[in-house]
Amino acid sequence: MKFPKKVTIKEVGPRDGLQNEKAVVTAEDKVEWINKLSSSGMSYIEITSFVNPKWIPALADCYEVATSIDRKHGVTYAALVPNQKGLEKALMANVDEVSVFMSASETHNKKNINKSIEETYPVLESVVSEALSEGKTARGYVSTVFGCPYEGEVNVDQVLKVSEKLFEMGVTELSLGDTIGIATPNQVQVLLEQFLKRFPQDQMALHFHDTRGMAIANILASLQMGMTTFDSSLGGLGGCPYAPGASGNVATDDVLYMLHGMGIETNINQDKIIEAAQFIESALNRKLSSHSMLVQSSKC
Ligand code: HMG
Ligand code: MG
């Protein structure tokens, strides 16, 4: 079986990982955590979200975090931005990349960002266009790609349509989100076959949540299709508060274990990643659920 030699991991822990946490992590701890992540060799970290703090209280300190971290050369520091108001703040904080987001299913889109899909397009279009004119890059997320917590099955043509619109706006990369961790490897490959006919492989990423324990299998299935960019979150933290049943992202530490074991390069130091996971575990005051972290705690 042929696999890519090198893979890019995009760490979403400080955003997706923390957005659903009940425990208060101080801005100071978030900053220290992000600095640890950047010193592990990671090239991309999604550091926060410039959303309404009433909707996501855990990330209300977005500006403070984004302006307090050490900026390591060669690392892209990205943030989620839903609208013009978020963009203004993200630009003031000088993030490198702006990530816009929407869903392939109408109900999740409405619950998550309070707009219909049609109403969302012009909002994201102006965010992407202004971000690009300010010299930033833009990433687009499509959520509920493999299933919606409210509507069930999501039609592949609908996912393609939303994705096409995001590319037309000028996003440089599209991240396909299995928001509720419902996909199985065959479904991933069927979808990717369609996507790879329409869009370049190196402009797409996969964003798996691990609700049903399928995420690592889904990454393997994606690698077999030649995919080389994956979002993940340290220790398996994560979940969308507006998607009932959504649990953590696939754990960065477990993904690295598999990739490095298969001889696939990431440039990330696994020991430093475990140290960073232990740091956030103690800030959250609870055990993280990834397999690698369970192995660590069994050593104590
Ligand atoms: P809205 O209520 O429709 O906004 O929310 P609005 O424009 O009508 O304004 C209402 C109030 O919100 C106003 O304040 C605005 O100033 C304020 P008021 O006058 O009432 O005092 N407001 C803001 N404040 C701060 N920052 C902003 C902002 N915008 C408006 N950017 C909005 C619309 C999109 C803002 C809201 O629905 C929201 O913040 N949603 C975010 C939900 C979210 O973050 N979900 C999780 C991330 S998505 C995810 O996890 C999926 C992903 O991981 C991929 C996957 O797994 O599939 C990416
Ligand atoms: Mg997510």
mmCIF file with all atom_site columns, C-alpha atoms in Angstrom, residues 24-32 34-35 47-50 58-71 89-90 92-95:
data_model
loop_
_atom_site.group_PDB
_atom_site.id
_atom_site.type_symbol
_atom_site.label_atom_id
_atom_site.label_alt_id
_atom_site.label_comp_id
_atom_site.label_asym_id
_atom_site.label_entity_id
_atom_site.label_seq_id
_atom_site.pdbx_PDB_ins_code
_atom_site.Cartn_x
_atom_site.Cartn_y
_atom_site.Cartn_z
_atom_site.occupancy
_atom_site.B_iso_or_equiv
_atom_site.pdbx_formal_charge
_atom_site.auth_seq_id
_atom_site.auth_comp_id
_atom_site.auth_asym_id
_atom_site.auth_atom_id
_atom_site.pdbx_PDB_model_num
ATOM 1  C CA . VAL A 1 24 ? -11.916 27.948 32.956 1.00 0.00 ? 24 VAL A CA 1
ATOM 2  C CA . VAL A 1 25 ? -8.455  27.899 31.452 1.00 0.00 ? 25 VAL A CA 1
ATOM 3  C CA . THR A 1 26 ? -6.767  31.240 32.072 1.00 0.00 ? 26 THR A CA 1
ATOM 4  C CA . ALA A 1 27 ? -5.445  33.271 29.161 1.00 0.00 ? 27 ALA A CA 1
ATOM 5  C CA . GLU A 1 28 ? -1.987  32.891 30.707 1.00 0.00 ? 28 GLU A CA 1
ATOM 6  C CA . ASP A 1 29 ? -2.231  29.083 30.583 1.00 0.00 ? 29 ASP A CA 1
ATOM 7  C CA . LYS A 1 30 ? -3.558  29.167 27.022 1.00 0.00 ? 30 LYS A CA 1
ATOM 8  C CA . VAL A 1 31 ? -0.608  31.321 25.986 1.00 0.00 ? 31 VAL A CA 1
ATOM 9  C CA . GLU A 1 32 ? 1.902   29.024 27.668 1.00 0.00 ? 32 GLU A CA 1
ATOM 10 C CA . ILE A 1 34 ? 0.328   27.548 22.573 1.00 0.00 ? 34 ILE A CA 1
ATOM 11 C CA . ASN A 1 35 ? 4.006   28.418 23.078 1.00 0.00 ? 35 ASN A CA 1
ATOM 12 C CA . ILE A 1 47 ? -5.169  29.617 18.459 1.00 0.00 ? 47 ILE A CA 1
ATOM 13 C CA . THR A 1 48 ? -8.693  30.920 19.166 1.00 0.00 ? 48 THR A CA 1
ATOM 14 C CA . SER A 1 49 ? -12.005 32.174 17.748 1.00 0.00 ? 49 SER A CA 1
ATOM 15 C CA . PHE A 1 50 ? -13.165 35.732 17.215 1.00 0.00 ? 50 PHE A CA 1
ATOM 16 C CA . ALA A 1 58 ? -14.535 29.737 26.851 1.00 0.00 ? 58 ALA A CA 1
ATOM 17 C CA . LEU A 1 59 ? -12.795 31.799 24.140 1.00 0.00 ? 59 LEU A CA 1
ATOM 18 C CA . ALA A 1 60 ? -13.832 35.277 25.308 1.00 0.00 ? 60 ALA A CA 1
ATOM 19 C CA . ASP A 1 61 ? -10.137 36.080 25.831 1.00 0.00 ? 61 ASP A CA 1
ATOM 20 C CA . CYS A 1 62 ? -9.389  35.670 22.091 1.00 0.00 ? 62 CYS A CA 1
ATOM 21 C CA . TYR A 1 63 ? -7.687  39.046 21.669 1.00 0.00 ? 63 TYR A CA 1
ATOM 22 C CA . GLU A 1 64 ? -5.549  38.728 24.784 1.00 0.00 ? 64 GLU A CA 1
ATOM 23 C CA . VAL A 1 65 ? -4.399  35.228 23.808 1.00 0.00 ? 65 VAL A CA 1
ATOM 24 C CA . ALA A 1 66 ? -3.670  36.142 20.193 1.00 0.00 ? 66 ALA A CA 1
ATOM 25 C CA . THR A 1 67 ? -1.612  39.173 21.179 1.00 0.00 ? 67 THR A CA 1
ATOM 26 C CA . SER A 1 68 ? 0.307   37.544 24.048 1.00 0.00 ? 68 SER A CA 1
ATOM 27 C CA . ILE A 1 69 ? 1.740   34.405 22.447 1.00 0.00 ? 69 ILE A CA 1
ATOM 28 C CA . ASP A 1 70 ? 5.313   34.230 21.182 1.00 0.00 ? 70 ASP A CA 1
ATOM 29 C CA . ARG A 1 71 ? 5.245   34.211 17.396 1.00 0.00 ? 71 ARG A CA 1
ATOM 30 C CA . LYS A 1 89 ? -10.568 42.121 15.980 1.00 0.00 ? 89 LYS A CA 1
ATOM 31 C CA . ALA A 1 90 ? -8.598  39.309 14.312 1.00 0.00 ? 90 ALA A CA 1
ATOM 32 C CA . MET A 1 92 ? -6.012  44.032 15.081 1.00 0.00 ? 92 MET A CA 1
ATOM 33 C CA . ALA A 1 93 ? -4.545  40.936 16.749 1.00 0.00 ? 93 ALA A CA 1
ATOM 34 C CA . ASN A 1 94 ? -2.575  40.295 13.545 1.00 0.00 ? 94 ASN A CA 1
ATOM 35 C CA . VAL A 1 95 ? -3.449  36.615 13.059 1.00 0.00 ? 95 VAL A CA 1
#
